[in-house]
């Protein structure tokens, strides 16, 4: 650390430790302030604009009434339980001596700075027990992004049991609170539900074990004072970065303040922590904005690209996937034709999907073979290496699908290693898509999964991509490994996820850069912990373009376009142009069979791939702004602008079929451009034989485009319009 920074931080620390301690956590536009009482308990006293005079923070709590004799603690920085607190706790545990009470006092705190990041750690301790709780706040000040997690350390004489161990416990004193959370279903991922929070606890959670997002997602938008708006108001956009069961509790207390507790779902997850050990919770990641969701989402996307997503500033490969083109029914000849198609369309990579493995139990359907990762000799007698060479001859890279955490009962793996499978020993098996989940708590299973991936890469050094699927939820949660090793079954859900992370850590240590796609029969599994290891994810199996407009719209609040795999498939009866234009707003791919397409459609796709390659750096690396919401208009519009604001791509889609609604009746205001620059607009991705109604010779100022706007002329004959916006000197 730079010595001057260290000195300043030291003086700040000592300034506050004299009397009551005040600890501000500041981002560019927001501050959260914590303050001790005379018993060194630490309270959350402020969330709002940073104050220029830091000593003013000390006076804030005098202006509020945070006490409630009935409830005990409302604004604790990490609400303990078992003493005089009777509101919802962040921490519930049993001490080594069996006592259920915990109290927490400030022991010390520390702040360090490293480049753009400030890390503050606050150590709390129980005055009666050798138990420390350290709260971590990692702040990217300029981006208003905070990553928060907690570490609980047991220095007692024996093991303690953690019942509830939240990642974060925040407190907000604004007037009103609106929560948007995202419910889901297979094929209906990321459906927003917005509601005004009223007194009581609103819970958003998952108990599904693996693909935790199938019914709901750990992403949320909190809007303060008013409903979430695009360009106005204070909002917090957040997510619990945990790939298993999560629980988000929004608790309006009797003073109408909001207590927010987020963490691993305590459901069947009591955790025994041995003496001397620490438990690290997952991170709550959030961004704060005083200019609505546009800025919030912009900040989160920038943070993700710069600091979180694997290769977040790198390139991405366009691809042809054979899943919907062939399903399980393929052979070398069919694949060779698809390699040619990949090349003909101008795509970078061919992705071989499910069905390439299993011999005793061939994977010709989804009811057999999962777990037997040997090449199916009948379909592919010359193996994967041969396919990679054939693809190479067509100047196409090669990628492959795996689902390594899963097993079909009809497989060699299940027959040989039944003890590796999560299932109740005395109850009938319950299958999800004919499959079961392997026990990732077992180190042997972790080795097995590591080796599947490692073998694929080491025996095929030119393998360029992996699609990692995960289709089943955990039913009948029981681990034979935990049983054999005398570990409580309530460790299963947590150790599963940590087992997965540790396998991914090993894979990335050996194969750091190869792109990998997260898939889960749709958007059932993505978060910012997994995106440390994956370059991208599959938001939904639903590729009907109109449905996708909505799914991508909502997903893009939290994830940048560079992570969002968007494929053109046979779903939906809409024209190929709408499908391709919708897919072009993310990372473009195709899952189509050229032999079923008209010449015009093929010509269109070839042109669209060329166009995509010409503007993909703007989509992948630029700043994204939502211009027109499909929830408020019969159309949707989104723009990506490059860093120096000299180029942009604007995507416009018709999203409603209601009579007389089917056109843009007024201009759409652009965002993100330079007011003082001049621009031209050129429509691209025109279907063969059609011409554009947009005059590409007209020059518009940035001011005009952002104040008056332009009409892309969307109607039933022009259901999607892609505009390239270029700076001009004219
Ligand atoms: C579910 C995925 O979402 C699909 O894209 C495909 O890979 C299938 N699994 C394969 O079983």
XYZ file of C-alpha atoms and ligand atoms in Angstrom:
741
model
C 0.000 0.000 0.000
C 1.102 3.513 -0.770
C 2.519 4.970 2.487
C 0.623 8.263 2.286
C -2.662 6.444 1.813
C -1.759 4.208 4.755
C -1.048 7.241 6.906
C -4.313 8.935 6.017
C -6.245 5.760 6.685
C -4.469 5.338 9.992
C -5.391 8.864 11.062
C -9.002 8.313 10.019
C -9.057 5.130 12.072
C -7.547 6.767 15.152
C -9.745 9.859 14.845
C -12.810 7.701 15.306
C -11.560 5.292 17.917
C -11.307 7.890 20.708
C -14.932 8.269 21.662
C -17.796 6.489 19.999
C -16.486 4.967 16.837
C -17.946 6.088 13.527
C -17.131 4.048 10.438
C -18.232 5.453 7.091
C -18.238 3.261 3.987
C -18.304 5.706 1.099
C -18.797 5.287 -2.608
C -18.779 8.224 -5.022
C -22.454 9.067 -4.477
C -23.455 7.188 -1.331
C -22.370 6.605 2.225
C -23.293 3.941 4.745
C -22.308 4.934 8.243
C -21.888 2.707 11.290
C -21.504 3.946 14.871
C -20.881 2.294 18.221
C -22.873 2.893 21.391
C -21.366 3.059 24.856
C -21.247 -0.737 24.975
C -19.353 -0.905 21.696
C -22.265 -2.421 19.823
C -22.128 -1.259 16.240
C -25.200 0.273 14.624
C -26.129 1.114 11.087
C -27.074 4.816 11.339
C -27.044 6.229 7.817
C -27.558 5.428 4.181
C -27.558 8.415 1.852
C -25.464 11.078 0.195
C -21.884 11.340 1.494
C -21.321 14.409 3.689
C -18.308 16.590 2.982
C -17.602 17.188 6.634
C -16.951 13.676 7.945
C -17.429 14.679 11.586
C -21.093 15.390 10.741
C -21.658 11.633 10.473
C -21.367 11.532 14.249
C -24.553 13.587 14.656
C -26.845 11.594 12.394
C -28.195 9.088 14.914
C -29.487 11.902 17.128
C -31.983 12.723 14.400
C -33.593 9.286 14.332
C -35.336 6.944 16.676
C -33.896 3.503 16.037
C -34.943 1.940 19.331
C -37.851 -0.356 19.949
C -38.144 -1.996 23.326
C -40.277 -4.838 21.977
C -38.187 -5.785 18.990
C -34.766 -5.322 20.503
C -32.448 -4.486 17.654
C -33.474 -3.010 14.360
C -30.339 -1.395 13.004
C -27.551 -3.681 14.163
C -24.790 -3.978 11.617
C -25.007 -7.772 12.031
C -28.013 -8.694 14.144
C -27.204 -11.452 16.633
C -29.789 -13.591 18.417
C -30.500 -15.184 21.758
C -30.065 -12.144 24.012
C -32.472 -9.217 23.956
C -32.861 -9.037 20.207
C -36.087 -10.514 18.963
C -36.161 -9.174 15.413
C -34.978 -11.335 12.497
C -31.247 -12.077 13.061
C -28.343 -12.177 10.642
C -26.518 -14.635 12.897
C -27.912 -17.587 14.838
C -25.601 -20.117 16.381
C -25.013 -22.611 19.162
C -21.798 -22.136 21.122
C -19.505 -24.998 22.078
C -21.163 -25.149 25.517
C -24.650 -25.398 24.020
C -25.651 -21.795 24.771
C -27.723 -20.130 22.049
C -27.003 -16.457 22.809
C -24.639 -14.169 20.966
C -23.804 -10.528 21.492
C -21.393 -8.604 19.281
C -19.134 -5.649 20.065
C -16.651 -3.796 17.917
C -13.113 -5.115 18.421
C -11.289 -3.177 15.711
C -11.457 -2.184 12.097
C -9.125 -1.467 9.268
C -9.167 -0.017 5.780
C -6.709 -0.512 2.951
C -6.623 0.824 -0.554
C -5.339 -0.890 -3.646
C -5.827 1.034 -6.877
C -9.552 1.606 -7.411
C -10.532 -0.640 -4.506
C -10.952 0.112 -0.802
C -11.327 -2.859 1.513
C -12.689 -2.231 5.001
C -12.821 -5.034 7.528
C -14.710 -4.635 10.785
C -14.071 -7.201 13.497
C -16.862 -7.834 15.997
C -16.508 -10.126 18.967
C -18.714 -11.706 21.606
C -17.749 -10.400 25.076
C -18.433 -13.830 26.574
C -17.211 -16.211 23.892
C -14.110 -16.578 21.738
C -16.085 -15.855 18.628
C -15.170 -13.257 16.019
C -17.304 -11.996 13.177
C -15.484 -9.997 10.508
C -17.512 -7.923 8.086
C -15.823 -7.087 4.789
C -16.786 -4.186 2.531
C -14.925 -4.014 -0.755
C -15.731 -0.761 -2.513
C -15.111 0.355 -6.094
C -15.779 3.990 -5.283
C -16.075 5.498 -8.762
C -18.455 2.753 -9.908
C -20.556 2.890 -6.714
C -20.133 -0.874 -6.403
C -19.829 -2.735 -3.095
C -19.012 -6.388 -2.492
C -19.824 -7.432 1.038
C -19.209 -10.697 2.866
C -18.665 -12.016 6.381
C -16.226 -14.382 8.040
C -17.105 -16.129 11.285
C -14.185 -17.503 13.285
C -14.607 -20.021 16.062
C -11.901 -19.770 18.725
C -13.996 -21.520 21.347
C -12.865 -24.780 22.925
C -15.132 -26.938 20.815
C -17.255 -26.920 17.685
C -20.048 -24.389 17.269
C -23.134 -24.782 15.061
C -24.017 -21.971 12.668
C -27.744 -21.942 11.972
C -27.948 -18.630 10.168
C -24.899 -16.822 8.787
C -25.889 -13.915 6.584
C -23.533 -12.306 4.119
C -24.886 -8.826 4.789
C -27.286 -7.001 7.073
C -28.122 -3.524 5.759
C -30.469 -0.859 7.088
C -32.196 1.888 5.120
C -34.100 4.851 6.541
C -35.652 6.241 3.359
C -39.361 6.944 3.285
C -40.732 4.236 0.998
C -39.236 1.106 -0.538
C -40.074 -0.688 -3.771
C -38.652 -4.115 -4.468
C -38.318 -5.670 -7.901
C -37.405 -9.325 -7.824
C -37.280 -11.769 -10.689
C -39.439 -14.849 -10.647
C -38.855 -17.604 -13.140
C -39.848 -20.941 -14.559
C -38.271 -23.067 -17.195
C -38.694 -21.009 -20.418
C -39.949 -17.999 -18.441
C -36.761 -16.839 -16.778
C -36.244 -13.408 -15.181
C -39.844 -12.184 -14.981
C -39.892 -8.977 -12.901
C -42.321 -8.437 -10.050
C -42.324 -4.975 -8.485
C -44.077 -4.189 -5.214
C -44.109 -1.591 -2.523
C -42.796 -3.155 0.652
C -45.063 -2.918 3.646
C -44.491 -3.782 7.277
C -43.444 -7.394 7.705
C -40.908 -9.590 5.950
C -40.835 -10.257 2.217
C -38.687 -13.294 1.406
C -37.100 -14.164 -1.932
C -35.370 -17.528 -1.793
C -34.404 -20.804 -3.409
C -34.265 -24.323 -2.021
C -33.520 -26.032 -5.313
C -29.913 -26.829 -4.469
C -28.235 -26.665 -7.857
C -29.918 -24.608 -10.559
C -31.187 -22.281 -7.890
C -32.658 -19.733 -10.279
C -35.238 -21.981 -11.897
C -38.040 -20.444 -9.836
C -36.492 -17.140 -8.909
C -33.215 -15.320 -9.139
C -30.882 -13.902 -6.477
C -30.948 -10.552 -8.347
C -33.091 -7.671 -7.143
C -33.686 -3.941 -7.522
C -34.469 -1.841 -4.471
C -35.862 1.549 -5.238
C -36.067 4.207 -2.570
C -38.946 6.691 -2.232
C -40.586 5.772 -5.558
C -40.908 2.938 -8.060
C -37.727 2.092 -9.949
C -37.288 4.497 -12.858
C -34.757 4.476 -15.658
C -33.054 7.816 -15.151
C -34.232 9.193 -11.824
C -34.260 8.203 -8.199
C -32.065 6.322 -5.768
C -31.815 2.624 -6.508
C -29.756 -0.335 -5.425
C -29.208 -3.187 -7.874
C -27.881 -6.290 -6.205
C -27.366 -10.014 -6.150
C -26.247 -12.698 -3.780
C -23.362 -14.310 -5.628
C -24.043 -17.860 -4.485
C -24.823 -20.764 -6.806
C -26.990 -22.664 -4.337
C -29.859 -21.978 -1.965
C -30.139 -18.298 -1.133
C -32.432 -16.183 1.019
C -33.087 -12.451 0.723
C -35.185 -10.959 3.524
C -36.689 -7.485 3.180
C -38.085 -6.534 6.563
C -39.917 -3.239 7.100
C -39.725 -2.535 10.818
C -42.163 -0.641 13.009
C -40.367 2.650 12.235
C -40.970 1.998 8.517
C -37.252 1.511 7.952
C -35.979 -1.374 5.858
C -33.862 -4.115 7.349
C -32.263 -6.207 4.625
C -30.609 -9.537 5.362
C -29.063 -11.609 2.570
C -27.201 -14.882 2.621
C -27.138 -18.636 2.180
C -30.603 -20.038 2.835
C -30.552 -21.454 6.390
C -32.959 -24.166 5.169
C -31.474 -27.572 6.210
C -28.064 -25.898 6.300
C -26.828 -25.777 9.894
C -23.077 -25.825 9.728
C -20.683 -27.246 12.298
C -17.613 -25.066 12.613
C -14.704 -26.732 14.364
C -12.557 -24.880 16.866
C -9.973 -22.761 15.048
C -11.933 -22.749 11.767
C -13.563 -19.876 9.897
C -16.663 -19.822 7.751
C -16.678 -17.415 4.812
C -20.085 -16.435 3.478
C -20.776 -15.729 -0.181
C -20.743 -12.118 -1.342
C -23.611 -9.722 -1.641
C -22.741 -7.526 -4.613
C -24.572 -4.273 -5.203
C -24.373 -0.981 -6.943
C -25.987 2.269 -5.858
C -27.299 4.942 -8.164
C -28.874 8.356 -7.655
C -29.986 8.453 -11.292
C -32.192 5.395 -11.592
C -31.640 1.935 -12.988
C -29.829 3.051 -16.171
C -26.823 4.328 -14.268
C -26.986 1.451 -11.768
C -26.966 -1.140 -14.487
C -24.245 0.709 -16.346
C -22.065 0.703 -13.229
C -22.663 -2.980 -12.542
C -21.971 -3.940 -16.153
C -18.743 -1.892 -16.194
C -17.628 -3.419 -12.913
C -18.386 -6.923 -14.204
C -16.393 -6.410 -17.387
C -13.428 -4.771 -15.670
C -13.181 -6.700 -12.446
C -15.244 -9.844 -12.338
C -16.136 -11.832 -15.442
C -13.466 -14.146 -16.769
C -11.903 -12.423 -19.764
C -14.481 -9.664 -19.358
C -12.571 -7.349 -21.662
C -11.611 -9.993 -24.191
C -13.279 -11.188 -27.354
C -16.065 -13.748 -27.770
C -16.587 -16.414 -30.453
C -19.680 -16.536 -32.652
C -20.849 -20.108 -33.072
C -23.118 -22.718 -34.620
C -24.617 -25.147 -32.096
C -26.121 -28.431 -33.299
C -28.610 -28.981 -30.456
C -31.779 -27.920 -32.226
C -30.416 -28.844 -35.639
C -29.892 -32.524 -34.778
C -30.750 -33.170 -31.127
C -29.187 -36.579 -30.300
C -29.341 -37.805 -33.876
C -25.985 -37.118 -35.542
C -22.916 -38.845 -36.943
C -19.588 -37.742 -38.415
C -21.108 -37.091 -41.806
C -23.843 -34.838 -40.456
C -21.350 -32.980 -38.308
C -18.976 -32.479 -41.248
C -21.814 -30.794 -43.093
C -22.448 -28.567 -40.087
C -18.737 -27.615 -40.015
C -19.148 -26.475 -43.616
C -22.274 -24.539 -42.645
C -20.412 -22.887 -39.777
C -17.772 -21.758 -42.222
C -20.281 -20.702 -44.844
C -22.095 -18.479 -42.363
C -18.788 -16.893 -41.349
C -18.978 -18.126 -37.737
C -15.948 -18.787 -35.530
C -16.810 -22.058 -33.837
C -18.892 -25.210 -34.049
C -20.356 -26.402 -30.745
C -21.152 -30.119 -30.453
C -24.018 -30.498 -27.995
C -25.435 -33.369 -25.963
C -25.318 -36.950 -27.293
C -21.638 -37.556 -28.175
C -20.860 -40.054 -25.393
C -21.861 -43.362 -23.785
C -21.386 -46.841 -25.267
C -22.911 -49.464 -22.966
C -25.607 -46.884 -22.336
C -25.509 -44.777 -25.489
C -26.742 -41.231 -25.125
C -29.397 -41.342 -27.839
C -31.966 -39.761 -25.629
C -31.989 -37.940 -22.309
C -32.664 -41.140 -20.375
C -29.234 -42.800 -20.628
C -25.500 -42.311 -20.711
C -25.049 -39.212 -18.588
C -21.883 -39.762 -16.556
C -20.141 -41.983 -19.146
C -17.858 -39.449 -20.792
C -16.362 -41.772 -23.407
C -16.995 -40.975 -27.064
C -19.848 -42.963 -28.562
C -18.032 -45.258 -31.016
C -21.061 -45.806 -33.216
C -21.824 -42.160 -33.868
C -18.257 -40.882 -33.786
C -15.890 -43.818 -34.590
C -12.874 -41.548 -35.091
C -13.223 -39.654 -31.829
C -13.164 -35.997 -30.838
C -9.644 -35.357 -32.164
C -10.835 -36.259 -35.651
C -13.799 -33.884 -35.384
C -11.537 -31.056 -34.282
C -9.304 -31.679 -37.316
C -12.309 -31.775 -39.654
C -13.592 -28.520 -38.192
C -10.123 -27.054 -38.567
C -10.102 -27.988 -42.271
C -13.148 -25.748 -42.562
C -11.364 -23.010 -40.677
C -13.721 -23.441 -37.788
C -12.897 -23.918 -34.098
C -14.520 -26.722 -32.121
C -16.327 -26.738 -28.762
C -18.140 -29.430 -26.792
C -21.071 -29.848 -24.365
C -20.770 -31.521 -20.967
C -22.996 -31.898 -17.926
C -20.427 -33.228 -15.487
C -22.354 -32.869 -12.224
C -25.130 -35.215 -13.370
C -25.814 -38.912 -13.944
C -28.535 -41.064 -15.516
C -29.397 -44.189 -13.497
C -28.901 -45.954 -16.822
C -25.129 -45.452 -17.013
C -21.887 -47.273 -16.164
C -21.150 -44.531 -13.657
C -24.346 -45.112 -11.698
C -23.835 -48.894 -11.780
C -20.222 -48.628 -10.581
C -20.467 -45.739 -8.146
C -23.992 -45.525 -6.736
C -22.515 -44.016 -3.574
C -21.446 -40.952 -5.578
C -25.060 -39.981 -6.207
C -27.246 -37.726 -4.040
C -30.247 -39.868 -3.028
C -32.047 -41.089 0.051
C -30.734 -44.583 0.849
C -34.097 -46.037 1.850
C -36.472 -44.164 -0.427
C -37.348 -44.506 -4.092
C -35.243 -42.363 -6.410
C -36.821 -39.206 -7.750
C -35.506 -38.152 -11.145
C -35.490 -34.757 -12.826
C -35.148 -35.037 -16.621
C -34.299 -38.724 -16.052
C -31.205 -37.806 -14.116
C -29.747 -37.329 -10.652
C -27.091 -35.101 -9.163
C -23.585 -36.268 -8.230
C -22.395 -35.611 -4.714
C -19.999 -32.693 -5.076
C -19.227 -32.808 -1.349
C -17.196 -35.956 -2.081
C -13.557 -35.191 -3.048
C -13.532 -38.268 -5.314
C -16.453 -36.838 -7.271
C -14.658 -33.502 -7.463
C -11.575 -35.272 -8.866
C -13.760 -37.150 -11.356
C -15.287 -33.911 -12.641
C -11.960 -32.142 -12.776
C -10.561 -35.030 -14.792
C -13.433 -35.029 -17.315
C -12.643 -31.444 -18.205
C -8.881 -31.758 -17.860
C -8.807 -34.868 -20.099
C -10.880 -33.138 -22.741
C -8.443 -30.225 -22.821
C -5.211 -32.190 -22.505
C -6.089 -34.833 -25.085
C -7.481 -32.146 -27.417
C -5.284 -29.078 -27.061
C -7.233 -27.382 -29.838
C -10.562 -27.722 -28.048
C -11.740 -24.112 -27.940
C -14.976 -23.975 -25.969
C -17.017 -25.816 -23.352
C -20.734 -25.591 -22.671
C -21.276 -26.712 -19.051
C -24.884 -27.735 -18.521
C -26.752 -28.470 -15.291
C -30.315 -29.607 -15.707
C -31.464 -31.238 -12.471
C -32.352 -29.823 -9.089
C -31.410 -31.680 -5.907
C -34.185 -34.005 -4.749
C -33.827 -36.392 -1.808
C -30.857 -34.471 -0.405
C -28.601 -37.069 1.222
C -24.880 -37.673 0.871
C -23.317 -41.060 1.475
C -19.914 -39.351 1.689
C -21.039 -37.075 4.537
C -22.575 -40.066 6.249
C -19.381 -42.165 5.961
C -17.299 -39.284 7.276
C -19.555 -38.436 10.194
C -20.341 -35.018 8.804
C -23.812 -33.675 9.381
C -26.162 -33.982 6.378
C -26.964 -30.291 6.807
C -23.568 -29.554 5.221
C -24.743 -30.977 1.907
C -26.167 -27.869 0.215
C -23.237 -25.662 1.231
C -20.456 -28.174 0.584
C -21.972 -28.984 -2.814
C -21.533 -25.405 -3.982
C -18.082 -25.034 -2.431
C -17.097 -28.364 -4.050
C -18.169 -26.972 -7.404
C -16.154 -23.777 -6.886
C -13.084 -25.756 -5.888
C -13.278 -27.898 -9.064
C -13.642 -24.749 -11.166
C -10.684 -23.197 -9.369
C -8.547 -26.223 -10.314
C -9.761 -26.161 -13.903
C -8.950 -22.485 -14.273
C -5.534 -22.882 -12.627
C -4.631 -25.311 -15.410
C -6.723 -23.964 -18.287
C -7.085 -20.284 -17.505
C -8.597 -18.808 -20.616
C -10.614 -21.271 -22.715
C -14.115 -19.824 -23.002
C -16.771 -21.729 -21.058
C -20.508 -21.190 -21.164
C -22.774 -21.712 -18.183
C -25.978 -23.440 -19.098
C -28.821 -24.848 -17.099
C -31.677 -25.717 -19.392
C -31.938 -21.979 -19.607
C -31.099 -19.246 -17.149
C -31.311 -21.482 -14.155
C -27.769 -20.802 -13.091
C -25.727 -17.661 -13.343
C -24.211 -15.376 -10.739
C -21.067 -13.347 -10.215
C -19.287 -16.130 -8.337
C -19.619 -18.547 -11.265
C -18.721 -15.813 -13.738
C -15.233 -15.742 -12.204
C -14.785 -19.051 -14.030
C -17.132 -18.740 -16.992
C -16.967 -16.278 -19.847
C -20.683 -16.334 -20.645
C -24.069 -17.904 -19.915
C -27.253 -19.104 -21.587
C -30.175 -16.977 -20.345
C -32.980 -19.297 -21.473
C -33.886 -22.234 -23.684
C -36.702 -20.008 -24.845
C -35.360 -18.502 -28.070
C -38.659 -17.267 -29.449
C -37.437 -13.774 -30.360
C -40.317 -11.870 -28.765
C -39.930 -13.799 -25.508
C -36.198 -13.214 -25.716
C -36.675 -9.448 -25.995
C -38.187 -9.539 -22.511
C -35.753 -12.078 -21.047
C -32.726 -10.202 -22.396
C -34.160 -6.859 -21.314
C -34.409 -8.039 -17.711
C -31.159 -9.996 -17.719
C -29.285 -6.969 -19.007
C -30.046 -5.021 -15.821
C -27.474 -7.239 -14.128
C -25.204 -8.700 -16.797
C -23.275 -7.125 -19.663
C -23.907 -8.168 -23.280
C -20.492 -9.853 -23.433
C -21.749 -12.544 -21.035
C -25.152 -13.132 -22.611
C -25.283 -15.968 -25.166
C -28.063 -15.323 -27.628
C -28.806 -17.831 -30.368
C -31.013 -17.872 -33.412
C -33.091 -21.067 -33.520
C -36.268 -22.476 -35.030
C -38.361 -21.351 -32.077
C -41.172 -18.990 -32.973
C -42.702 -18.311 -36.362
C -41.133 -14.883 -36.713
C -38.788 -14.055 -39.576
C -35.088 -14.894 -39.352
C -34.319 -11.183 -39.424
C -36.102 -10.482 -36.122
C -34.454 -13.549 -34.570
C -30.976 -12.511 -35.703
C -31.421 -8.868 -34.735
C -32.568 -9.895 -31.249
C -29.647 -12.319 -30.848
C -27.206 -9.631 -32.019
C -27.759 -7.608 -28.850
C -25.734 -10.232 -26.941
C -23.100 -12.757 -27.979
C -24.403 -14.032 -31.294
C -24.829 -17.720 -32.066
C -26.987 -19.966 -34.247
C -28.730 -23.259 -33.684
C -30.188 -23.805 -37.145
C -29.963 -26.199 -40.066
C -29.128 -24.463 -43.340
C -30.658 -27.278 -45.374
C -34.090 -26.149 -44.157
C -33.536 -22.483 -44.974
C -34.355 -20.448 -48.061
C -31.527 -18.901 -50.098
C -32.633 -15.442 -49.018
C -32.564 -16.413 -45.351
C -29.050 -17.819 -45.750
C -27.886 -14.729 -47.584
C -29.408 -12.559 -44.860
C -27.671 -14.507 -42.074
C -24.294 -14.316 -43.806
C -24.624 -10.551 -44.114
C -25.815 -10.229 -40.513
C -22.804 -12.196 -39.216
C -20.472 -9.883 -41.162
C -22.274 -6.864 -39.742
C -22.149 -8.315 -36.235
C -18.389 -8.807 -36.549
C -18.061 -5.199 -37.646
C -19.931 -3.804 -34.616
C -19.419 -6.523 -32.018
C -16.711 -4.601 -30.162
C -19.346 -1.906 -29.452
C -21.858 -4.498 -28.223
C -19.330 -6.421 -26.139
C -17.265 -3.554 -24.739
C -19.409 -0.421 -25.018
C -21.866 1.078 -22.548
C -25.428 -0.111 -22.806
C -28.516 2.070 -22.307
C -32.152 1.005 -22.324
C -34.138 3.426 -24.504
C -37.672 2.053 -24.681
C -39.067 -0.642 -22.434
C -41.216 -3.412 -23.946
C -43.228 -3.238 -20.703
C -44.253 0.369 -21.436
C -44.333 0.345 -25.246
C -45.275 -2.046 -28.028
C -41.589 -2.020 -28.942
C -38.203 -2.232 -27.255
C -35.093 -0.240 -27.943
C -31.581 -0.518 -26.586
C -28.337 1.170 -27.551
C -24.653 0.293 -27.057
C -22.191 3.175 -27.303
C -18.413 2.856 -27.592
C -16.144 4.477 -25.027
C -15.303 7.643 -26.978
C -18.939 8.059 -28.070
C -17.995 8.015 -31.736
C -19.985 4.882 -32.629
C -23.132 3.191 -31.415
C -25.496 0.371 -32.346
C -29.193 0.807 -31.711
C -31.482 -2.240 -31.634
C -35.214 -1.704 -32.106
C -37.780 -4.499 -31.930
C -41.553 -4.759 -32.276
C -42.658 -6.631 -29.180
C -46.441 -6.462 -29.359
C -48.916 -7.621 -31.981
C -51.891 -5.623 -30.793
C -53.801 -3.913 -33.581
C -52.780 -0.282 -34.190
C -50.032 -0.591 -31.625
C -47.696 -1.988 -34.171
C -45.578 1.000 -34.974
C -43.307 3.535 -33.388
C -45.532 6.608 -33.320
C -42.986 8.950 -31.867
C -39.208 9.324 -31.814
C -37.078 7.327 -29.409
C -34.570 9.437 -27.490
C -31.021 8.137 -27.656
C -28.634 8.098 -24.717
C -24.911 8.011 -24.125
C -23.847 10.084 -27.167
C -21.870 13.326 -27.144
C -24.178 16.366 -27.329
C -21.611 18.297 -29.354
C -20.813 15.652 -31.924
C -22.598 15.046 -35.210
C -23.754 11.613 -36.266
C -25.165 9.714 -39.240
C -27.508 6.745 -38.961
C -27.275 3.725 -41.205
C -29.658 0.815 -41.123
C -27.930 -2.578 -41.363
C -29.182 -6.174 -41.461
C -31.594 -5.429 -44.295
C -33.358 -8.506 -45.608
C -32.473 -9.256 -49.264
C -34.711 -7.308 -51.608
C -35.693 -4.654 -49.052
C -34.474 -1.098 -48.703
C -34.251 1.162 -45.709
C -36.510 4.121 -45.024
C -33.769 5.656 -42.896
C -31.781 8.280 -44.797
C -28.130 7.520 -44.086
C -26.947 10.852 -45.532
C -28.775 12.971 -42.929
C -26.604 14.427 -40.196
C -27.949 14.755 -36.651
C -26.306 16.363 -33.661
C -25.915 14.337 -30.507
C -28.090 16.945 -28.837
C -30.878 16.351 -31.366
C -30.695 12.580 -31.061
C -30.804 12.718 -27.274
C -33.388 15.517 -26.959
C -35.815 14.931 -29.835
C -34.752 11.424 -30.820
C -35.328 9.528 -34.033
C -38.069 7.267 -35.254
C -36.640 3.926 -36.412
C -40.001 3.227 -38.101
C -40.973 -0.067 -36.533
C -44.110 -1.672 -37.864
C -45.415 -5.088 -38.893
C -43.315 -4.966 -42.049
C -40.244 -3.786 -40.171
C -40.366 -5.779 -36.955
C -36.743 -5.075 -36.148
C -34.374 -2.301 -37.120
C -30.653 -2.198 -36.387
C -29.015 1.200 -36.762
C -25.298 1.918 -36.859
C -24.577 5.375 -35.565
C -21.300 6.950 -36.605
C -19.672 10.249 -35.737
C -19.226 12.493 -38.762
C -17.295 15.692 -39.404
C -20.040 17.042 -41.646
C -30.366 -27.960 -21.987
C -29.728 -26.815 -22.726
O -30.322 -25.609 -22.370
C -29.814 -27.055 -24.240
O -29.252 -25.960 -24.915
C -29.114 -28.328 -24.562
O -27.743 -28.211 -24.332
C -29.695 -29.479 -23.759
N -29.710 -29.191 -22.344
C -28.924 -30.741 -23.987
O -29.373 -31.771 -23.231
